[in-house]
Structure formats: C-alpha cells, structure tokens
Coordinates of C-alpha atoms in Angstrom, one line a residue:
M12 CA 22.0 16.1 -7.1
T13 CA 21.2 19.8 -6.9
A14 CA 17.5 20.7 -7.2
H15 CA 16.0 21.4 -10.6
S16 CA 15.6 25.2 -10.1
P17 CA 15.4 28.1 -12.6
Y18 CA 16.6 30.3 -9.7
L19 CA 19.8 28.3 -9.1
A20 CA 20.4 27.9 -12.8
S21 CA 20.4 31.7 -13.2
L22 CA 23.2 32.1 -10.6
G23 CA 26.8 32.5 -11.6
E24 CA 29.6 30.7 -9.8
E25 CA 30.3 33.5 -7.4
D26 CA 26.6 34.1 -6.6
R27 CA 26.2 30.4 -5.9
K28 CA 29.2 30.3 -3.5
A29 CA 27.7 33.3 -1.7
L30 CA 24.4 31.5 -1.4
E31 CA 26.1 28.5 0.0
I32 CA 27.8 30.7 2.7
R33 CA 24.4 32.3 3.6
L34 CA 22.7 29.0 3.8
L35 CA 25.5 27.5 5.9
D36 CA 25.4 30.4 8.3
R37 CA 21.6 30.0 8.6
Q38 CA 22.1 26.4 9.4
T39 CA 24.9 27.2 12.0
G40 CA 27.4 25.2 10.0
H41 CA 25.5 21.9 9.8
C42 CA 24.0 19.8 7.0
F43 CA 20.2 20.4 7.0
I44 CA 19.5 16.7 6.8
C45 CA 22.0 14.9 9.0
D46 CA 23.0 17.8 11.3
E47 CA 26.7 17.0 10.9
T48 CA 29.3 19.7 10.2
I49 CA 29.7 21.0 6.7
D50 CA 33.2 22.4 5.7
L51 CA 33.0 24.4 2.5
V52 CA 36.6 23.5 1.7
L53 CA 36.7 19.8 2.7
H54 CA 33.3 19.1 1.3
G55 CA 33.8 21.2 -1.8
G56 CA 32.1 19.7 -4.8
Q57 CA 30.2 17.3 -2.6
L58 CA 27.4 19.6 -1.5
D59 CA 23.9 20.1 -2.8
I60 CA 21.4 23.0 -2.6
D61 CA 17.9 21.6 -2.6
H62 CA 14.3 22.8 -2.0
I63 CA 13.2 22.2 1.6
I64 CA 9.6 21.9 0.4
P65 CA 9.7 20.2 -3.1
R66 CA 8.4 22.2 -6.1
A67 CA 6.1 19.3 -6.8
D68 CA 4.4 20.2 -3.4
N69 CA 4.2 23.9 -4.4
G70 CA 7.4 24.8 -2.6
P71 CA 8.7 28.2 -3.8
D72 CA 11.8 28.5 -6.0
E73 CA 13.4 31.1 -3.8
E74 CA 16.2 31.4 -1.2
N75 CA 14.1 30.9 1.9
N76 CA 13.1 27.5 0.6
F77 CA 16.7 26.3 0.0
A78 CA 18.9 24.2 2.2
L79 CA 22.5 23.2 2.0
T80 CA 23.2 19.4 2.4
H81 CA 25.9 16.8 2.0
A82 CA 25.4 15.4 -1.5
T83 CA 25.3 11.8 0.0
C84 CA 22.5 12.8 2.4
N85 CA 20.5 14.3 -0.4
R86 CA 20.9 11.3 -2.6
Q87 CA 19.8 8.9 0.1
K88 CA 16.7 10.8 0.8
G89 CA 15.5 10.9 -2.9
A90 CA 13.3 13.9 -3.5
S91 CA 11.1 13.9 -0.4
D92 CA 10.4 17.0 1.6
L93 CA 13.7 17.9 3.3
R94 CA 11.8 18.4 6.6
V95 CA 10.9 14.7 6.4
A96 CA 14.4 13.7 5.4
R97 CA 15.8 15.6 8.4
R98 CA 13.5 13.8 10.9
I99 CA 14.2 10.4 9.3
A100 CA 18.0 11.0 9.5
E101 CA 17.5 11.9 13.2
F102 CA 15.4 8.8 13.8
E103 CA 18.0 6.6 12.1
K104 CA 20.6 7.9 14.6
L105 CA 18.3 6.9 17.5
Q106 CA 17.9 3.4 15.8
R107 CA 21.6 2.9 15.6
T108 CA 22.1 3.9 19.2
A109 CA 19.3 1.6 20.4
I110 CA 20.6 -1.3 18.4
G111 CA 24.1 -0.6 19.8
E112 CA 22.6 -0.9 23.3
G113 CA 21.3 -4.4 22.5
K114 CA 17.7 -3.4 21.8
R115 CA 15.8 -4.4 18.6
G116 CA 15.3 -0.8 17.7
A117 CA 14.3 2.6 19.0
N118 CA 10.9 3.0 20.7
L119 CA 8.9 5.9 22.0
G120 CA 11.1 6.0 25.1
D121 CA 14.2 6.8 23.0
V122 CA 12.3 9.6 21.2
L123 CA 11.1 11.1 24.5
G124 CA 14.6 10.9 25.8
R125 CA 15.9 12.8 22.8
Y126 CA 13.3 15.5 23.2
N127 CA 13.5 16.2 26.9
G128 CA 10.6 14.0 27.8
A129 CA 9.9 11.3 30.5
K130 CA 11.3 13.4 33.3
A131 CA 8.5 13.9 35.8
N132 CA 5.8 12.0 37.7
L133 CA 2.2 13.3 38.0
K134 CA 0.2 13.6 41.2
L135 CA -3.5 13.2 40.9
K136 CA -6.3 14.2 43.4
R137 CA -9.3 12.0 42.6
Y138 CA -13.0 12.8 43.0
P139 CA -16.0 10.7 42.0
D140 CA -16.3 12.4 38.6
A141 CA -13.0 14.3 38.1
V142 CA -9.3 14.4 38.7
E143 CA -7.1 17.4 39.5
F144 CA -3.4 17.9 38.9
T145 CA -0.7 20.5 38.4
L146 CA 2.2 20.6 36.0
T147 CA 4.9 22.1 38.3
A148 CA 7.7 20.4 36.4
V149 CA 7.1 22.8 33.5
D150 CA 6.5 25.8 35.8
K151 CA 2.7 25.6 35.5
N152 CA 1.3 25.7 39.0
D153 CA -2.3 26.3 38.3
I154 CA -4.7 23.4 39.4
R155 CA -6.3 21.7 36.4
R156 CA -9.5 19.8 36.7
V157 CA -10.7 17.3 34.0
P158 CA -13.7 14.9 34.0
L159 CA -13.2 11.3 35.1
Y160 CA -15.1 8.8 33.0
K161 CA -15.9 5.1 33.6
D162 CA -15.8 2.4 30.9
Q163 CA -19.1 0.6 31.5
L164 CA -17.9 -2.7 30.2
S165 CA -14.4 -3.0 31.8
G166 CA -15.2 -0.8 34.8
M167 CA -11.9 1.1 34.3
E168 CA -11.8 4.8 34.9
Y169 CA -10.0 7.2 32.6
F170 CA -9.5 10.9 31.7
F171 CA -8.4 12.9 28.7
A172 CA -5.7 15.5 29.0
V173 CA -3.1 17.3 26.9
L174 CA 0.2 16.7 28.8
P175 CA 3.8 18.1 28.3
L176 CA 6.4 15.6 27.1
E177 CA 8.1 15.8 30.5
Y178 CA 5.3 13.9 32.1
L179 CA 5.0 11.2 29.3
H180 CA 6.8 7.8 29.6
H181 CA 6.9 4.7 27.4
D182 CA 5.6 1.4 28.7
D183 CA 7.9 -1.2 27.2
R184 CA 6.1 -4.0 29.0
I185 CA 2.7 -3.7 27.4
N186 CA 4.2 -2.4 24.2
P187 CA 7.7 -3.9 23.7
R188 CA 7.7 -3.3 19.9
S189 CA 10.2 -0.9 18.3
I190 CA 9.1 1.8 16.0
G191 CA 8.9 0.7 12.4
A192 CA 9.6 2.3 9.0
N193 CA 6.0 3.6 8.8
I194 CA 7.0 6.5 11.0
R195 CA 8.1 8.2 7.8
G196 CA 4.5 8.1 6.4
L197 CA 3.2 9.5 9.7
I198 CA 5.7 12.4 9.6
E199 CA 4.6 13.2 6.1
E200 CA 0.9 12.9 7.1
F201 CA 1.3 15.4 10.0
L202 CA 3.4 17.8 7.9
Q203 CA 0.4 18.0 5.6
K204 CA -1.6 19.4 8.5
R205 CA -3.8 16.3 8.7
P206 CA -5.1 15.7 12.3
Q207 CA -4.3 12.7 14.5
L208 CA -7.5 10.6 14.5
H209 CA -6.8 8.6 17.6
V210 CA -5.2 9.8 20.8
A211 CA -2.4 7.8 22.5
L212 CA -3.5 5.5 25.3
A213 CA -1.7 5.6 28.7
W214 CA -2.1 4.5 32.3
W215 CA -1.3 6.0 35.7
S216 CA -0.9 4.4 39.1
P217 CA 0.6 6.0 42.2
E218 CA 3.9 5.1 43.8
S219 CA 4.7 5.4 47.5
D220 CA 4.7 9.2 47.4
G221 CA 1.4 9.4 45.6
S222 CA 2.8 10.4 42.3
G223 CA 3.2 8.1 39.2
H224 CA 4.3 7.8 35.6
I225 CA 2.0 8.5 32.7
K226 CA 2.9 5.4 30.7
I227 CA 1.9 5.3 27.0
F228 CA 1.2 1.8 25.8
D229 CA -0.6 2.4 22.5
G230 CA -0.1 4.9 19.7
Q231 CA 3.7 5.2 20.0
H232 CA 4.3 5.7 16.2
K233 CA 1.9 8.7 16.0
A234 CA 3.2 10.1 19.3
A235 CA 6.9 9.8 18.1
A236 CA 6.1 11.4 14.7
Q237 CA 4.5 14.4 16.3
I238 CA 7.3 14.8 18.9
M239 CA 9.9 14.7 16.1
L240 CA 7.9 17.5 14.4
G241 CA 8.3 19.7 17.4
M242 CA 5.2 19.0 19.5
K243 CA 5.8 19.8 23.2
E244 CA 2.5 18.4 24.4
L245 CA 0.4 15.4 23.4
P246 CA -3.3 14.5 23.9
V247 CA -3.7 11.2 25.8
R248 CA -6.4 9.0 27.3
V249 CA -5.2 7.9 30.7
F250 CA -6.5 4.9 32.6
V251 CA -6.4 5.5 36.3
E252 CA -5.0 2.6 38.4
P253 CA -6.0 -0.1 36.0
D254 CA -5.3 -3.8 36.0
T255 CA -2.3 -3.6 33.7
N256 CA -2.5 -7.3 32.9
V257 CA -5.9 -6.7 31.4
L258 CA -4.4 -3.8 29.4
L259 CA -1.6 -6.1 28.3
V260 CA -4.0 -8.8 27.0
A261 CA -6.2 -6.2 25.3
N262 CA -3.3 -4.5 23.6
T263 CA -1.9 -7.8 22.4
N264 CA -5.2 -9.0 21.0
A265 CA -5.7 -5.6 19.3
G266 CA -2.5 -6.2 17.4
S267 CA -3.1 -9.8 16.4
A268 CA -6.4 -11.6 16.6
L269 CA -8.6 -8.5 16.6
R270 CA -6.5 -6.4 14.2
Q271 CA -8.8 -4.1 12.4
V272 CA -9.6 -5.0 8.8
A273 CA -7.9 -2.7 6.4
F274 CA -9.6 -1.2 3.4
D275 CA -10.7 -3.8 0.8
V276 CA -8.0 -4.1 -1.9
A277 CA -10.5 -2.9 -4.5
V278 CA -11.2 0.2 -2.4
M279 CA -7.5 0.9 -2.1
R280 CA -7.1 0.6 -5.9
H281 CA -9.9 3.1 -6.3
L282 CA -8.1 5.5 -4.0
G283 CA -4.9 5.0 -5.9
S284 CA -6.7 5.8 -9.1
S285 CA -8.0 9.0 -7.6
L286 CA -4.5 9.9 -6.4
F287 CA -3.2 9.3 -9.9
M288 CA -5.6 11.9 -11.3
E289 CA -4.7 14.3 -8.6
R290 CA -1.0 13.9 -9.5
V291 CA -1.8 14.5 -13.1
R292 CA -3.6 17.7 -12.2
Q293 CA -0.7 18.8 -10.0
Y294 CA 1.8 18.1 -12.7
K295 CA -0.1 20.2 -15.3
D296 CA -0.5 23.0 -12.8
M297 CA 3.2 23.1 -12.0
K298 CA 4.2 22.9 -15.7
G299 CA 1.6 25.5 -16.7
L300 CA -0.1 23.1 -19.2
P301 CA -3.6 23.7 -20.5
E302 CA -6.5 21.5 -19.3
N303 CA -6.5 19.3 -22.4
N304 CA -2.8 18.8 -22.7
Y305 CA -1.6 15.2 -22.0
S306 CA 1.7 15.4 -23.9
F307 CA 3.6 14.0 -20.9
S308 CA 4.2 10.3 -20.1
E309 CA 3.9 8.1 -17.1
K310 CA 7.7 8.1 -16.8
D311 CA 7.6 11.9 -16.7
L312 CA 5.2 11.8 -13.7
V313 CA 7.3 9.2 -11.9
A314 CA 10.4 11.4 -12.4
F315 CA 8.6 14.6 -11.4
F316 CA 7.2 13.1 -8.2
R317 CA 10.5 11.3 -7.6
G318 CA 10.3 11.5 -3.8
E319 CA 7.3 9.2 -4.0
H320 CA 8.2 7.3 -7.2
R321 CA 7.1 3.9 -5.8
E322 CA 3.7 5.3 -4.8
M323 CA 3.4 7.1 -8.2
L324 CA 4.0 3.9 -10.1
R325 CA 1.3 2.2 -7.9
Y326 CA -1.1 5.0 -8.6
I327 CA -0.6 4.5 -12.3
I328 CA -1.3 0.8 -12.1
D329 CA -4.2 1.3 -9.7
A330 CA -5.7 3.7 -12.3
V331 CA -5.5 0.9 -14.9
R332 CA -7.0 -1.7 -12.5
D333 CA -9.8 0.7 -11.4
S334 CA -10.7 1.5 -15.0
I335 CA -11.1 -2.2 -15.7
T336 CA -13.2 -3.1 -12.7
H337 CA -15.5 0.0 -13.1
N338 CA -16.0 -0.5 -16.8
K339 CA -19.7 -0.8 -17.6
D340 CA -18.9 -3.3 -20.3
N341 CA -17.1 -5.7 -18.0
G342 CA -19.4 -8.8 -17.9
L343 CA -17.4 -10.6 -15.2
M344 CA -18.0 -8.0 -12.5
E345 CA -21.3 -9.4 -11.4
F346 CA -19.6 -12.6 -10.5
I347 CA -17.0 -11.0 -8.3
E348 CA -17.2 -10.4 -4.5
W349 CA -15.3 -7.3 -3.7
A350 CA -14.4 -8.1 -0.1
G351 CA -13.5 -11.8 -0.3
K352 CA -15.0 -15.0 -1.8
T353 CA -18.5 -15.5 -0.5
A354 CA -21.0 -18.3 -1.0
D355 CA -23.0 -16.7 -3.8
R356 CA -20.2 -15.5 -6.1
P357 CA -17.5 -17.7 -7.5
L358 CA -14.6 -15.1 -7.7
A359 CA -12.9 -12.8 -5.2
Y360 CA -11.5 -9.5 -6.3
S361 CA -8.1 -10.6 -5.0
T362 CA -8.2 -13.5 -7.4
I363 CA -8.8 -11.1 -10.3
E364 CA -5.7 -9.2 -9.2
R365 CA -3.5 -12.3 -9.0
T366 CA -4.7 -13.7 -12.4
F367 CA -6.1 -11.3 -15.1
F368 CA -4.2 -8.3 -13.8
S369 CA -0.9 -9.9 -12.9
E370 CA -0.9 -11.7 -16.2
F371 CA -1.9 -8.9 -18.6
I372 CA -1.3 -5.5 -17.1
Y373 CA 2.0 -4.0 -17.9
M374 CA 3.4 -3.1 -14.4
K375 CA 6.0 -0.4 -15.5
A376 CA 5.6 3.2 -16.4
L377 CA 5.3 4.0 -20.1
D378 CA 7.5 6.5 -21.9
A379 CA 4.9 7.5 -24.5
P380 CA 2.7 10.6 -23.9
L381 CA -0.5 9.8 -22.1
D382 CA -2.5 10.8 -25.2
N383 CA -0.3 8.9 -27.7
G384 CA -2.3 7.2 -30.4
M385 CA -5.6 8.3 -28.8
E386 CA -7.2 9.6 -32.0
R387 CA -6.2 6.4 -33.9
G388 CA -7.5 4.1 -31.3
E389 CA -3.9 2.9 -30.6
N390 CA -3.3 4.3 -27.1
A391 CA -1.5 1.6 -25.2
R392 CA -3.2 1.9 -21.8
L393 CA -6.7 2.2 -23.4
L394 CA -6.0 -0.9 -25.6
E395 CA -4.8 -2.8 -22.5
R396 CA -7.9 -1.7 -20.5
D397 CA -10.4 -2.5 -23.3
Q398 CA -8.9 -5.8 -24.2
I399 CA -8.7 -7.1 -20.6
V400 CA -12.3 -6.1 -20.2
R401 CA -13.2 -8.0 -23.4
L402 CA -11.2 -11.1 -22.2
M403 CA -12.9 -11.0 -18.8
S404 CA -16.3 -10.6 -20.4
L405 CA -15.6 -13.5 -22.8
F406 CA -14.6 -15.6 -19.8
A407 CA -17.9 -14.7 -18.1
E408 CA -19.9 -15.5 -21.2
I409 CA -18.4 -19.0 -21.6
F410 CA -18.3 -20.1 -17.9
F411 CA -20.7 -18.0 -15.8
V412 CA -23.6 -16.3 -17.6
G413 CA -26.7 -18.5 -17.3
K414 CA -24.6 -21.2 -15.7
W415 CA -23.7 -20.0 -12.2
D416 CA -26.6 -20.3 -9.8
P417 CA -26.2 -18.0 -6.8
E418 CA -28.9 -19.9 -5.0
I419 CA -26.7 -23.0 -5.0
G420 CA -23.5 -20.9 -4.4
G421 CA -20.2 -22.4 -3.5
R422 CA -20.2 -22.9 0.2
K423 CA -18.6 -26.4 0.9
L424 CA -19.6 -27.3 -2.7
E425 CA -17.2 -30.2 -3.0
N426 CA -18.2 -31.6 0.4
R427 CA -21.9 -31.4 -0.7
L428 CA -21.0 -33.2 -3.9
Q429 CA -19.2 -36.0 -1.9
K430 CA -22.2 -36.4 0.3
G431 CA -24.4 -37.1 -2.8
D432 CA -25.9 -33.6 -3.5
Q433 CA -26.9 -33.1 -7.1
I434 CA -25.0 -30.1 -8.5
P435 CA -25.7 -29.0 -12.0
E436 CA -22.7 -29.6 -14.3
N437 CA -22.5 -26.0 -15.5
H438 CA -22.5 -24.7 -12.0
L439 CA -19.8 -27.2 -10.9
R440 CA -17.7 -26.3 -13.9
A441 CA -17.9 -22.6 -13.2
W442 CA -16.9 -23.1 -9.5
R443 CA -13.9 -25.2 -10.4
I444 CA -12.6 -23.0 -13.2
A445 CA -12.9 -20.0 -10.8
R446 CA -10.4 -21.4 -8.4
E447 CA -7.4 -19.1 -8.4
E448 CA -4.8 -21.8 -9.0
I449 CA -6.7 -23.1 -12.0
L450 CA -7.6 -19.7 -13.4
A451 CA -4.0 -18.6 -13.2
N452 CA -3.0 -21.5 -15.4
V453 CA -5.8 -21.0 -17.8
L454 CA -4.7 -17.5 -18.4
T455 CA -1.1 -18.6 -18.9
W456 CA -2.4 -20.8 -21.7
V457 CA -4.4 -17.8 -23.1
R458 CA -1.1 -15.9 -23.2
L459 CA 0.4 -18.9 -25.1
V460 CA -2.5 -18.7 -27.7
I461 CA -1.7 -15.0 -28.3
E462 CA 2.0 -15.5 -28.5
N463 CA 1.6 -18.5 -30.8
Y464 CA -0.5 -16.4 -33.1
N465 CA 1.9 -13.5 -33.1
A466 CA 4.8 -15.9 -34.0
Y467 CA 2.8 -17.6 -36.7
T468 CA 1.8 -14.3 -38.4
G469 CA 5.2 -12.6 -37.9
R470 CA 3.9 -9.9 -35.5
M471 CA 6.8 -8.5 -33.5
I472 CA 5.2 -7.8 -30.1
D473 CA 6.7 -7.0 -26.7
K474 CA 5.6 -10.0 -24.6
E475 CA 5.4 -7.9 -21.4
R476 CA 2.9 -5.6 -23.1
L477 CA 0.8 -8.2 -24.9
L478 CA -2.5 -6.5 -24.7
Q479 CA -1.2 -3.0 -25.4
Y480 CA -1.4 -4.0 -29.1
A481 CA -4.8 -4.5 -30.8
L482 CA -5.6 -8.2 -31.2
P483 CA -7.0 -9.1 -34.6
E484 CA -10.5 -10.6 -34.7
D485 CA -9.3 -14.0 -35.8
L486 CA -7.1 -14.1 -32.8
W487 CA -10.1 -13.4 -30.6
Q488 CA -11.8 -16.3 -32.2
R489 CA -8.9 -18.5 -31.4
I490 CA -9.1 -17.4 -27.7
R491 CA -12.8 -18.2 -27.7
T492 CA -12.3 -21.6 -29.2
F493 CA -9.5 -22.4 -26.7
L494 CA -11.8 -21.5 -23.8
N495 CA -14.7 -23.4 -25.2
N496 CA -12.5 -26.5 -25.7
L497 CA -11.1 -26.1 -22.2
G498 CA -14.6 -25.9 -20.7
A499 CA -15.5 -29.1 -22.5
L500 CA -12.9 -31.2 -20.7
P501 CA -14.6 -33.8 -18.6
C502 CA -12.6 -33.1 -15.5
W503 CA -14.6 -30.0 -14.6
I504 CA -17.8 -32.1 -14.1
D505 CA -16.2 -35.4 -12.9
K506 CA -17.7 -36.0 -9.5
N507 CA -15.2 -38.8 -8.8
L508 CA -12.3 -36.2 -8.8
S509 CA -13.9 -34.3 -5.9
N510 CA -12.0 -36.2 -3.2
T511 CA -8.6 -36.7 -5.0
V512 CA -8.2 -33.5 -7.0
F513 CA -10.8 -30.7 -6.1
G514 CA -11.5 -31.4 -2.5
A515 CA -8.4 -29.7 -1.1
K516 CA -6.8 -26.4 -2.2
Q517 CA -3.9 -27.0 -4.6
N518 CA -1.2 -24.6 -5.7
R519 CA -0.5 -23.3 -9.2
D520 CA 2.3 -25.8 -9.8
F521 CA -0.2 -28.7 -9.2
W522 CA -2.3 -27.5 -12.2
T523 CA 0.7 -26.6 -14.3
D524 CA 1.7 -30.3 -14.1
V525 CA -1.9 -31.4 -14.8
F526 CA -2.1 -29.3 -17.9
K527 CA 1.3 -30.4 -19.1
T528 CA 1.1 -34.1 -18.3
G529 CA -2.6 -34.9 -17.9
K530 CA -2.1 -36.2 -14.4
T531 CA -1.0 -35.2 -10.9
Q532 CA 2.5 -35.8 -9.5
T533 CA 1.0 -38.8 -7.6
G534 CA -0.3 -40.3 -10.8
V535 CA -4.0 -39.5 -10.6
R536 CA -5.3 -39.1 -14.1
V537 CA -7.2 -35.8 -14.5
L538 CA -7.1 -35.3 -18.3
A539 CA -7.2 -37.9 -21.0
E540 CA -4.1 -36.4 -22.5
P541 CA -1.9 -33.4 -21.9
L542 CA -3.1 -30.1 -23.3
N543 CA -2.0 -29.4 -26.8
L544 CA -2.1 -25.9 -28.0
Q545 CA -2.7 -26.7 -31.6
T546 CA -5.6 -29.0 -31.0
M547 CA -7.1 -26.7 -28.4
I548 CA -7.5 -23.8 -30.9
V549 CA -9.4 -26.0 -33.4
N550 CA -13.1 -25.5 -33.4
R551 CA -14.5 -28.9 -32.6
S552 CA -18.1 -28.0 -33.3
T553 CA -17.5 -27.9 -37.1

C-alpha cells in the first residue's frame, strides 16, 4: 500500500527507484517502522513509500515527508502517522521480550531500560523547607535546590523536579500493572503537542550510603509515551521517605473503588459530534471543496481518515445521537437524566442509547453524499434523526406528559408500593414502561409494526435502515395505536405484580418471554394472553 500521492504518481520507474535509494540511505538501511533491515533486491516489490505525517493531518506531499517501509509493516499500521507506527512497533518488541521473560507485559521499567534510564541513585540534602541535589550521573555538578512541601492531610513531604531518565526507576510493587494498548493514544496525543496534565508520582528513600532510587508508581503510561517520543527528562512529584504501604493502598484505591468518573456518555457523544464536524471541515480543506459542498459520503470520510477509521465511524454515529438528543422538538428529553437514573426522572441517557438508538440508528457509514436528497426531504440521516425524534416524542406524549410526577419520583417505588403507599396509576405505568429491559422489548415490537406494514403494502425497505425511509402517516397512526393499546394492559398498574415481577430487575429475555407467552418462565401470569400484532394495531376506542 503506497501512499496516495500526486508526487509519487508523477514519478517514472527510474525516478521512483532513485527515491527508494535516497530514502533507504537516509534511514541507514532500515525500515522506518520496524527498524529491521531493508534489502532492495530481496524485498523488491514488497516495499512501500508512505507519508510520515499523513496528508489528512496536513503532512506535505514532498520527499522530506516520505519514508520507506516493508509493505507488511505499513499494512499493519493502517494509515496512522508513521512516527506513531514506529513507536508502537518498538513497544511491541518490548512486549514480546517481556512476555518471553515470563512477565505479563512490558512496563515502565522496560521502557526506561531501552532508553538508557534507571541507572543512578539520587542523594538528597534535606532542609525544613527545601531539598538539594546534584545530577552528577549526567555530568551536571551544580547544586539544585527546590522547595519541600508537606501534605497537610497525610503528613507526607514531597518536592517537584524535572529529572533525567538516568535517575528514574519503575516501582513494580506499588504498580505491578503492565502498559496497555492505550499508550498508542498517548503517543498520538503528545505528538499533537498537547501537554501532560498530571505529572508522574514517585517516592525516594535513602539506602545505606544515603542515596536512593526515584521510584515512579503512578503515571507510567504517560511517562512511557513521552520517553518513546524522545524525552530525556520528565517532571515528577517525589514523596520523601514516605510510608510506602500507605502509597500502595492509596494507589490501589485510586485504580478501583475511587476511580475517577469519566465524562458522562452524553457528553462524550457531544464531543464526538464536534469531532465529526471538525473532520468534515478538514476533509473539505484538504480536497479544496467550497464551503457549501457536501458531495462526499460518510464512507469517503472513513476512507480518507483511514488511520482512525474506527474513531471516524464513532464520530459519525455520535453526530446522529447528538442531533437527536439536542433537538428542540424532542419531547422525551425532559424525562431523561443525563448522568444516570435519578429519583425524579424515569429514564437514564444510557437507557436511550441501548433502546431507541441501538434499535433504530443505522450504525454503519453511508455511501450516499451527505447532501443526497436534501432538497427533496429524503436525506437518509435527516429522516432517521427526525423520525427517531418523532417516535421519542410520541412515547413521551403517551406515557409521561402529564402522567409522570417528579415529586413522587421513582426512588424505591416498588418497595413503597409493597408497603402500602398509594401510587397514581399513570405514574406507576410510566415508571414500569421506562425500565430498560421493558422499553427494549417495546421498541422491538414497534419495529415489528413497521416491518409488518412494509410487507403488507409491498414497500421494499432495508431493515437495518428502517427509519431512513419516510414512514407514511397511516403507519404513524398504527404505531400510536400500538403504544396506546400496550399502555392499556393491566400489568403496568397491577400492584400484586410488584413482588413477583417488578420488584427485582429482570433481563430482556424475561420480557421477551412475557410478551410472547403472557407469562414468566416460572409460570406467573402477567398478561391475559400473549401479544398479538394484528390485534395490537386495532384502535379499540372506536
């Protein structure tokens, strides 16, 4: 796979061979990615010339941005920045060596060993408010003085310093974990000149001669990524003569019970949507397209940013999700809690993702231009967005608007019911219908209503893209009728089912069986009879 390059395409066979020779000489006879030898005769026909910095990232299409690689190395790395691919190939060698030595994988100690680190101890001279040291192992004999701080809660003393790799060691007792695959993302992040937000944590205690290791116990991924990018020094926060057992407990808790909460899923979707728009802008800039030109497809974007094709697909779908949740016409949004399921709202955003979105958003890239059918109101993604918004709003109208009481909420609702509390029927119905395992099955039946209509009327529709085709108004009426009839089932307000059916969380299969058979697998009768699609789409009020 040779890079898509007008420059390379303009070269004749002899000029291309000459370029290969120049690149190989610049690379001292080695593959740019794996650093193994390249032989122009033995590897003839199995070599690639590729951009070091991808064109999609504004890399120039000129000789100083080309590298010669084994074709197999280039295929395995996809289309990522070759500087990243080179570091990942190097790290994979460290992994293989570490595993061959019986370890679970490479850690910061292996990276330090590869880059001439972990060679020296540090001597400290302590004062009440400062420490002094020299870096003689790297021929720096000047005396350095930095402030000494005290943690008021733990009582531990620490200082900040930028130290050469020679003085840094890995603590595999406090941090026994190996480095994971996310080092790739960190390498990419630092290559984009984004700063490290948190310094590595280390500790120091003197040995018999008064010197001691600076042992890093937290931040090994960030440290390793920076080292592999050529950093010779790293900033660290060093605890001085600490109780290492306390550090061990603190570090363990930080990675488990006290793990920091990530961005809410909804926030991540919004970020993904923004990244999608940014990629669209980049694509148009690189292709020289005018501002209002959207004649390219989602698949074109995925192919163009092929080094991050998985991320690109996620950005596309995130943009669809975000356009639905931030649509001013979406009547269901006021009943959704963005960061979980709380007492005063019946639905969590994560439930929406696993029900409405997983059931009706087409999760693959489209091959039609982004503006296809826009003027006729037939654009697939806009139809999908608008019709999911309409379905969610219909659901809100039937089950929640004027029925859900935030003052009553949902905290331990079934327990309160079992204890004799009087819960309004509309509120109880709304709470039960909103349970994820129930809602997922309800939407499966809504899908059946749509597919049944399409079959009956002879509409040939791709079932994976069900809502990317305009639904006729009489089909919308069928969906409304189905939901009304479903809501009228006595089970949603039957207080006697609180213990046996609604008291404990059930899975989707449980409600699949109930809707198909009318009862649970243990024989508890929930519905008078199994759901029947034909009777459920008949308006019973007429």
